[in-house]
XYZ file of C-alpha atoms in Angstrom:
559
model
C -80.902 167.511 143.133
C -82.733 167.662 146.529
C -80.998 167.853 149.923
C -81.214 164.115 150.582
C -79.714 163.285 147.189
C -77.028 165.917 147.752
C -75.951 164.375 151.081
C -75.701 160.906 149.452
C -73.813 162.384 146.521
C -71.274 164.149 148.766
C -70.750 160.937 150.755
C -69.961 158.997 147.579
C -67.608 161.739 146.354
C -65.702 161.596 149.645
C -65.355 157.804 149.329
C -64.195 158.099 145.741
C -61.570 160.712 146.629
C -60.197 158.398 149.307
C -59.694 155.812 146.576
C -57.978 158.427 144.367
C -60.677 157.908 141.740
C -63.764 159.695 140.600
C -66.792 158.131 138.915
C -68.181 160.366 136.194
C -71.554 159.858 134.509
C -71.262 161.444 131.101
C -74.358 161.939 128.934
C -73.726 161.018 125.320
C -75.240 162.584 122.240
C -77.654 160.381 120.312
C -75.756 160.450 116.982
C -72.669 158.994 118.674
C -74.314 156.209 120.684
C -77.906 155.799 119.519
C -78.584 152.843 121.818
C -76.918 154.259 124.979
C -77.835 157.287 127.069
C -74.804 157.412 129.341
C -71.200 156.315 129.572
C -69.356 155.686 132.797
C -65.819 157.047 132.992
C -63.100 156.846 135.632
C -61.037 159.926 136.429
C -57.707 159.342 138.099
C -56.396 162.204 140.256
C -52.903 160.815 140.047
C -52.917 160.566 136.240
C -55.132 163.606 135.717
C -56.838 161.800 132.856
C -60.234 160.384 131.996
C -60.525 156.864 130.648
C -63.437 154.560 129.759
C -62.758 151.059 131.005
C -64.777 147.930 130.399
C -68.070 147.330 132.167
C -66.338 144.740 134.312
C -63.804 147.206 135.712
C -66.498 149.809 136.304
C -68.654 147.350 138.244
C -65.623 146.333 140.293
C -64.798 149.944 141.138
C -68.367 150.606 142.191
C -68.262 147.508 144.373
C -65.066 148.716 146.055
C -66.505 152.205 146.442
C -69.747 151.097 148.055
C -68.642 147.888 149.689
C -71.671 146.176 148.117
C -71.163 142.511 147.249
C -74.140 142.489 144.940
C -72.114 144.061 142.145
C -69.722 141.136 142.157
C -72.714 138.832 141.833
C -74.012 140.981 138.972
C -70.676 140.638 137.170
C -70.687 136.868 137.616
C -74.268 136.610 136.367
C -73.579 138.811 133.349
C -70.550 136.727 132.446
C -72.593 133.543 132.704
C -75.402 135.001 130.589
C -72.983 136.192 127.931
C -71.287 132.796 127.811
C -74.659 131.054 127.441
C -75.546 133.169 124.393
C -72.195 132.636 122.694
C -71.894 129.612 120.391
C -68.644 127.695 120.310
C -66.806 126.751 117.156
C -67.083 122.994 116.741
C -63.681 122.704 115.061
C -61.927 123.157 118.408
C -63.693 120.128 119.886
C -62.621 117.511 117.348
C -60.365 114.643 118.252
C -58.643 112.274 115.859
C -61.432 109.726 116.144
C -63.977 112.440 115.367
C -62.029 113.416 112.263
C -62.040 109.815 111.028
C -65.809 109.632 111.450
C -66.079 112.937 109.691
C -64.074 111.850 106.704
C -66.131 108.684 106.352
C -69.398 110.560 106.557
C -68.132 113.258 104.235
C -67.169 110.689 101.601
C -70.624 109.140 101.813
C -72.242 112.542 101.466
C -70.238 113.428 98.359
C -71.223 110.089 96.818
C -74.874 110.805 97.628
C -74.636 114.150 95.842
C -72.995 112.529 92.824
C -75.644 109.813 92.563
C -78.596 112.036 93.445
C -78.782 115.087 91.203
C -82.544 114.719 90.742
C -85.368 113.760 93.092
C -85.782 110.412 91.275
C -82.098 109.602 91.731
C -82.245 110.590 95.421
C -85.181 108.264 96.029
C -83.452 105.429 94.172
C -80.304 105.839 96.271
C -82.335 106.147 99.484
C -84.190 102.904 98.731
C -80.894 101.136 98.036
C -79.411 102.218 101.364
C -82.633 101.505 103.254
C -82.932 97.973 101.920
C -79.296 97.307 102.826
C -80.199 98.402 106.373
C -83.095 95.936 106.539
C -86.024 98.117 105.469
C -88.914 96.488 103.597
C -91.389 98.135 101.227
C -94.750 98.964 102.778
C -96.345 97.506 99.652
C -95.033 94.093 100.693
C -96.631 94.422 104.132
C -99.941 95.490 102.591
C -99.923 92.724 99.971
C -99.182 90.057 102.570
C -101.402 91.708 105.212
C -98.438 91.419 107.545
C -98.955 92.979 110.980
C -96.508 95.665 112.096
C -94.643 95.124 115.346
C -92.058 97.124 117.312
C -88.689 97.167 115.576
C -90.086 96.705 112.050
C -88.483 98.885 109.379
C -90.623 99.924 106.421
C -90.522 102.469 103.630
C -93.030 103.859 101.142
C -92.305 105.568 97.810
C -94.523 108.045 95.970
C -94.148 108.061 92.179
C -90.377 107.534 92.517
C -89.980 111.154 93.696
C -90.707 111.039 97.436
C -90.001 108.533 100.180
C -91.018 107.974 103.793
C -89.144 105.607 106.125
C -90.386 104.313 109.474
C -88.999 102.269 112.318
C -91.840 101.162 114.535
C -91.410 102.000 118.219
C -92.561 100.198 121.344
C -95.200 102.831 122.095
C -98.507 102.934 120.170
C -98.531 105.079 117.044
C -101.325 107.147 118.567
C -98.748 108.560 120.990
C -97.028 110.213 118.060
C -93.796 109.932 116.109
C -90.431 111.682 115.962
C -90.063 112.998 112.405
C -87.183 114.338 110.330
C -88.358 115.924 107.083
C -86.434 117.408 104.162
C -86.857 118.007 100.443
C -84.825 116.462 97.634
C -85.625 118.755 94.706
C -83.295 121.613 93.774
C -83.408 124.589 91.388
C -82.613 123.588 87.810
C -83.626 123.910 84.158
C -86.387 121.595 82.900
C -86.619 120.596 79.249
C -89.915 121.630 77.631
C -92.274 119.093 76.026
C -91.544 120.319 72.496
C -87.929 121.355 73.007
C -85.702 120.420 70.080
C -84.970 122.991 67.384
C -82.239 124.091 64.992
C -81.211 127.697 64.455
C -78.426 128.799 62.072
C -76.381 125.639 62.407
C -76.914 125.032 66.113
C -79.252 122.587 67.851
C -80.902 123.588 71.119
C -83.183 122.200 73.803
C -85.768 124.750 74.903
C -85.994 124.931 78.732
C -88.147 126.311 81.523
C -86.374 127.073 84.799
C -87.558 125.367 87.988
C -87.502 127.058 91.392
C -85.862 130.317 92.371
C -82.708 130.911 90.355
C -80.464 133.784 89.358
C -80.692 133.290 85.611
C -77.374 134.900 84.804
C -75.578 132.278 86.925
C -76.592 129.464 84.562
C -74.769 130.674 81.451
C -71.351 129.340 80.329
C -71.543 126.564 82.913
C -70.841 122.898 82.017
C -74.224 121.207 82.278
C -75.520 117.642 82.194
C -78.884 116.087 81.300
C -80.560 113.782 83.837
C -84.017 112.271 83.699
C -86.359 109.763 82.138
C -88.164 109.316 78.835
C -91.449 107.386 78.964
C -92.417 105.719 75.692
C -95.927 104.903 74.517
C -95.328 101.185 75.020
C -94.698 101.752 78.733
C -90.917 101.503 78.643
C -89.155 104.133 80.758
C -85.619 105.014 79.669
C -83.150 106.513 82.134
C -81.034 109.279 80.632
C -77.772 110.648 82.013
C -75.459 112.561 79.686
C -72.551 114.679 80.866
C -71.344 112.886 84.008
C -69.048 110.212 82.615
C -65.543 111.333 81.700
C -66.210 110.230 78.117
C -69.523 112.098 77.871
C -69.943 115.490 76.242
C -71.338 118.339 78.349
C -73.727 121.146 77.413
C -74.125 124.841 78.152
C -76.275 127.949 77.892
C -74.400 130.531 75.857
C -73.722 134.162 76.757
C -72.751 137.284 74.820
C -69.048 137.945 74.280
C -67.622 140.620 76.577
C -66.627 142.614 73.465
C -70.293 142.917 72.472
C -71.911 143.307 75.881
C -71.822 147.057 76.568
C -75.595 147.418 76.365
C -76.196 144.073 78.068
C -74.236 145.131 81.139
C -76.462 148.155 81.679
C -79.449 145.906 82.385
C -80.487 144.919 85.926
C -79.406 141.454 87.045
C -82.994 140.178 86.901
C -83.226 140.791 83.148
C -79.646 140.588 81.895
C -80.463 136.991 80.904
C -84.076 136.332 79.960
C -85.738 133.108 81.056
C -86.729 132.298 77.480
C -83.055 132.475 76.463
C -81.918 129.730 78.837
C -81.849 127.227 75.983
C -79.299 124.445 76.023
C -76.765 124.235 73.204
C -76.436 120.531 72.344
C -74.993 120.247 68.810
C -73.587 121.830 65.666
C -72.629 118.942 63.333
C -74.958 118.182 60.393
C -75.984 114.658 59.463
C -74.358 113.657 56.206
C -76.780 113.403 53.300
C -79.477 115.492 54.992
C -80.495 118.839 53.499
C -83.177 120.187 55.857
C -82.345 120.730 59.537
C -79.315 118.498 59.212
C -77.875 119.429 62.648
C -81.155 118.554 64.367
C -81.253 115.298 62.407
C -77.772 114.443 63.676
C -78.858 115.032 67.290
C -81.911 112.806 66.867
C -79.797 110.046 65.339
C -77.412 110.097 68.296
C -80.290 109.963 70.787
C -81.903 107.103 68.927
C -78.653 105.147 68.669
C -77.939 105.398 72.413
C -81.393 105.488 73.996
C -83.775 104.323 71.279
C -85.903 107.452 71.547
C -87.510 109.608 68.867
C -88.430 113.286 68.814
C -92.058 112.577 69.737
C -90.871 110.879 72.947
C -89.936 114.294 74.337
C -93.673 114.786 74.905
C -93.565 112.304 77.790
C -90.086 113.012 79.109
C -88.833 114.490 82.365
C -85.357 115.796 81.598
C -83.548 118.054 84.038
C -80.532 120.220 83.281
C -78.064 120.342 86.185
C -74.387 121.266 86.650
C -72.048 118.564 85.411
C -69.305 117.061 87.537
C -68.723 115.483 90.913
C -68.793 117.039 94.367
C -65.344 118.345 95.289
C -63.637 119.357 98.498
C -63.069 123.093 98.653
C -60.284 125.118 100.253
C -56.625 124.552 101.043
C -57.734 122.724 104.170
C -60.403 120.705 102.310
C -62.872 121.936 104.930
C -65.698 122.578 102.474
C -67.534 120.835 99.680
C -68.260 122.287 96.271
C -71.306 120.589 94.736
C -74.694 121.092 93.157
C -77.996 120.473 94.929
C -77.035 120.818 98.556
C -80.292 122.664 99.217
C -81.708 120.528 100.581
C -79.849 117.279 100.005
C -77.479 118.066 102.846
C -80.425 117.784 105.233
C -81.917 114.868 103.293
C -78.703 112.859 103.551
C -78.117 113.566 107.237
C -81.746 112.727 108.001
C -81.457 109.476 106.049
C -78.244 108.417 107.782
C -79.686 109.291 111.192
C -82.781 107.241 110.375
C -80.775 104.215 109.298
C -78.768 104.328 112.540
C -81.788 104.376 114.845
C -81.961 101.399 117.189
C -85.037 100.283 119.189
C -86.884 103.605 119.554
C -89.754 103.988 122.005
C -91.696 106.310 119.742
C -91.860 105.437 116.060
C -89.142 107.208 114.064
C -89.868 108.674 110.648
C -87.752 110.187 107.880
C -89.668 112.016 105.172
C -87.981 113.142 101.933
C -90.276 114.968 99.532
C -90.374 116.712 96.167
C -91.555 120.104 94.830
C -90.536 122.236 97.833
C -88.741 124.686 95.559
C -92.042 125.535 93.838
C -94.387 125.528 96.817
C -94.620 121.825 97.776
C -97.407 121.336 95.244
C -98.314 118.308 93.117
C -98.748 114.641 93.943
C -95.165 114.287 95.223
C -95.020 117.543 97.189
C -95.705 117.919 100.900
C -99.165 119.341 100.242
C -100.273 116.032 98.729
C -101.897 113.277 100.815
C -98.981 110.867 100.349
C -97.785 111.099 103.949
C -101.277 111.004 105.412
C -102.267 108.008 103.275
C -99.087 106.173 104.220
C -99.801 106.761 107.910
C -103.317 105.365 107.481
C -101.830 102.176 106.030
C -99.340 101.880 108.906
C -102.030 102.328 111.529
C -104.201 99.695 109.861
C -101.326 97.189 109.878
C -100.659 98.044 113.527
C -104.278 97.366 114.464
C -105.135 101.031 115.016
C -106.801 101.750 111.700
C -109.345 104.448 112.517
C -109.668 108.076 111.443
C -109.388 109.179 115.072
C -106.209 107.154 115.556
C -104.682 108.848 112.501
C -105.516 112.308 113.814
C -104.148 111.484 117.263
C -100.934 110.101 115.789
C -100.255 113.188 113.686
C -101.209 115.699 116.380
C -99.005 113.957 118.967
C -95.904 113.905 116.729
C -92.890 116.202 116.802
C -90.811 117.200 113.839
C -87.599 118.864 112.739
C -88.290 120.352 109.329
C -84.763 120.092 108.021
C -83.812 122.748 105.510
C -80.827 124.998 104.971
C -80.459 128.400 106.618
C -78.609 131.565 105.576
C -75.022 131.685 106.833
C -73.329 134.981 107.623
C -71.180 136.079 104.690
C -68.620 138.799 105.547
C -68.642 139.993 101.939
C -72.396 140.665 102.141
C -72.648 141.594 105.822
C -75.243 144.294 105.120
C -77.870 141.596 104.461
C -77.558 140.155 107.982
C -78.363 141.170 111.527
C -75.264 139.668 113.033
C -76.422 138.583 116.482
C -79.318 136.685 114.897
C -77.321 135.163 112.048
C -76.022 131.614 111.551
C -72.292 131.006 111.317
C -70.131 128.281 109.852
C -68.647 125.951 112.367
C -71.178 126.520 115.130
C -73.497 123.625 114.464
C -77.052 122.934 113.429
C -79.233 126.025 112.996
C -82.648 126.356 114.611
C -85.007 128.818 112.904
C -87.944 129.429 115.220
C -89.667 131.040 112.261
C -88.994 131.712 108.591
C -91.301 133.504 106.155
C -90.887 136.988 104.685
C -91.615 140.481 105.921
C -93.895 140.131 108.923
C -93.261 136.364 109.077
C -95.628 135.817 106.156
C -95.916 132.151 105.174
C -94.063 131.026 108.284
C -94.358 128.267 110.809
C -93.564 129.950 114.121
C -92.595 127.222 116.574
C -93.957 127.294 120.116
C -91.641 128.514 122.866
C -92.246 125.318 124.859
C -90.977 123.208 121.973
C -87.879 125.375 121.602
C -87.238 125.014 125.327
C -87.523 121.232 125.094
C -85.064 121.182 122.190
C -82.592 123.338 124.098
C -82.542 120.816 126.917
C -82.087 117.875 124.538
C -79.325 119.552 122.534
C -77.379 120.703 125.582
C -77.673 117.360 127.375
C -76.390 115.580 124.252
C -73.576 118.151 123.819
C -74.831 119.118 120.390
C -73.362 122.162 118.703
C -76.332 124.326 117.795
C -77.288 127.924 117.137
C -80.340 130.019 116.298
C -80.830 132.370 113.371
C -83.165 134.278 111.100
C -83.018 134.453 107.301
C -81.142 137.740 107.099
C -82.325 141.167 108.142
C -86.008 141.952 108.485
C -87.512 142.895 105.094
C -84.325 141.944 103.198
C -85.621 138.602 101.950
C -87.163 135.485 103.407
C -88.136 131.929 102.632
C -90.215 128.962 103.666
C -90.032 125.205 104.104
C -92.400 122.266 104.533
C -92.750 123.121 108.238
C -95.952 125.132 107.938
C -97.646 122.269 106.056
C -96.825 119.668 108.695
C -97.914 122.048 111.446
C -101.442 121.925 110.009
C -101.789 118.496 111.657
C -101.301 120.154 115.045
C -97.875 118.652 115.647
C -94.882 120.524 117.067
C -92.621 121.578 114.173
C -89.520 123.725 113.936
C -87.113 124.538 111.115
C -83.570 123.273 111.514
C -80.674 122.643 109.207
C -77.290 123.652 107.877
C -76.128 127.243 107.225
C -75.432 127.964 103.571
C -73.687 130.765 101.749
C -75.340 131.070 98.361
C -77.991 128.893 96.856
C -77.516 129.429 93.173
C -75.126 128.441 90.457
C -72.084 130.194 89.192
C -69.128 129.133 87.104
C -67.495 126.069 88.659
C -65.045 127.529 91.090
C -66.439 128.084 94.563
C -70.106 127.554 95.095
C -70.785 124.575 97.185
C -70.679 123.864 100.833
C -68.840 122.510 103.758
C -70.674 119.808 105.551
C -69.486 117.485 108.218
C -71.539 115.748 110.819
C -71.954 112.701 112.959
C -74.998 111.128 114.486
C -75.612 110.292 118.091
C -78.561 108.747 119.870
C -80.530 110.858 122.282
C -82.291 108.480 124.605
C -84.782 110.843 126.237
C -88.193 109.203 126.251
C -89.898 112.525 125.589
C -87.298 113.756 123.137
C -88.731 115.292 119.956
C -86.316 113.088 118.069
C -86.051 110.224 120.556
C -83.234 108.048 119.188
C -83.011 109.993 115.992
C -80.934 113.071 116.240
C -78.209 114.735 114.271
C -75.070 116.004 115.991
C -73.272 118.381 113.709
C -69.580 118.033 114.392
C -68.151 120.282 111.763
C -68.331 123.906 110.744
C -71.238 124.105 108.416
C -70.051 126.018 105.461
C -72.645 125.400 102.831
C -72.092 126.969 99.491
C -74.835 125.663 97.292
C -75.299 125.475 93.596
C-alpha cells in the first residue's frame, strides 16, 4: 500500500470507527467460494463479533460511511435488474373468470388428445374444427379458380397427415406471414408389414418403434391399436381397438420379477430389446382348427369386425399407443395425464389461436406437420415441399404467382416453432442448469437455440428477433420464460425451426415445459396444461393477431 492509499485508508477507518463499525474485506479460499474472490463482513465494536450481512446492507453501510448517494442508486438498479430476470408464477394472477376460461380450454384440450392419438386423427379433428370456424379447403379455391381476398380462411391437407391453415391479411403476401408451427406425430410402436404370428399358444403383432423411446417403459402398459388398412380395391378401413370401454386392450409382456435377476443387471438401453416389443393380442384357438389355431382366431375376429385379411397388413398403417383417455392429475387437478402431448399441446394451442384470429394485417398461418420425431423426413414431414407448394398456390390465387413473390413471402415471414421444452424436475436436478431452466407455472418457454453439444443441429434465433418478442410479450402481459434443454452436453434436441429458417425467415423455438417425454405404467406421466389466447395488435408483431398467452403453470408430463 503506497502513502496515498494509506492516507485514504486511515480516513475511512476513522469514519468507520465513528459509526461503531468496521468494514472488513476477507479473501476467501477457492474451494469454498469458487466464483467469488472476496467477502465483505461487518465488525461491530459493541458486539465484538463479525457477521456477513446481505449485499443490500453492505451497500447501505458503505453509503453511510462515504456519504455517496451513488450506492443507493446502485442498490435500486440491482433490485430492478434482479426483478426483471425473475419470472412470476402465473397461478397467483388468476381470477375467477380466468379459471372458467381455463377449465373450458382444458376440457377442449383433453378431448383433442382423446380424439387425436395419431397424426391422421389430429388432422381429421383439425379439419372438423376449422370448417366449423368457416375455413374452406384450398382445393375448392383452386378448382373454382376463386381469387383470394383479405379475410378469407383456407386450409390445405397433405396425405391426411399434415395441415396448413391460413387467414389472409390486408397486407400483400409478399410482406410475409405470422406463422405458428408444431408437429402432431409422437413416439409409438408401428406394426410391421408382415406382423402376425403365433408362438406357443400366443398371437403377436411384430412391431418397430417410432421416434425416441425408452423401450423398457412400453412393457406391461395397456395399449390400443389405431390406424388404417388400405385394401387392394381402394377401400381404406379405419381401425381403433382399445379405446371403447367394451374393447379389449393389448400389451407388451415383461419377465416376472421372480425370474429377472440377470435381466436387472443389464443397462436400461438393452434391458428390453427393440425386437422384443411385440404386442400380445390373443391366446384362444379357433375351434376346429389344428394348425396355428390361435392366429386363425385372431384373423377371424379382424375379418368379422373390419373385413380385412392377413394380406391386408401389407398396406396398413397401424400404430400402437397407450390406451385410455386424458385424465386430470393431482389432488388439485392442476395437471393432465395423457399420451402424445409432445407436441400436441403446442399443436392444439396453435390451432385454437389460429381459429380465434380476427382481421389480421399480415396473413396468419398455422402449420401442423408429421415425422418430426424421426427427422421431419418424408412427404408429410417439414422437409417436404408441401408448405412451399401450398404457398405457391395461395400466391397464384392472390394474383402474386411468381417465383420471386414466393421467395419474398417466405423470407419476410416470422415464426414461432412451437415445441415442448424441458421443465426443471427437482428429482433429477443434476440434469439442469437451474438459472437457464424452464419451470412449471411461469408461462411459455422461449428457446433461443436447441441442438446438442455445441448447438449442433440448432436454429439459433437472432438477438433482434428475441428483443422484438420481449417487447410484444411484456406489452401483452404474457407470462414467459427462457430456457435451454438441460445442462450443456447432457442431452439436446431439435425441432422444425431450423428447416423453416432455411427460407431466411425469423424463427424461434417456443412451447410448453414438460417433465418426461416417454411412457411408463399409467400413473403419473402426462402434463399440466392451461392457457388462454389473446390478440396482440402490433402491426409489426411476429404473431400479429395470433398469439398464445399461457395462463397456467405448464406442468407437462408426457407419454
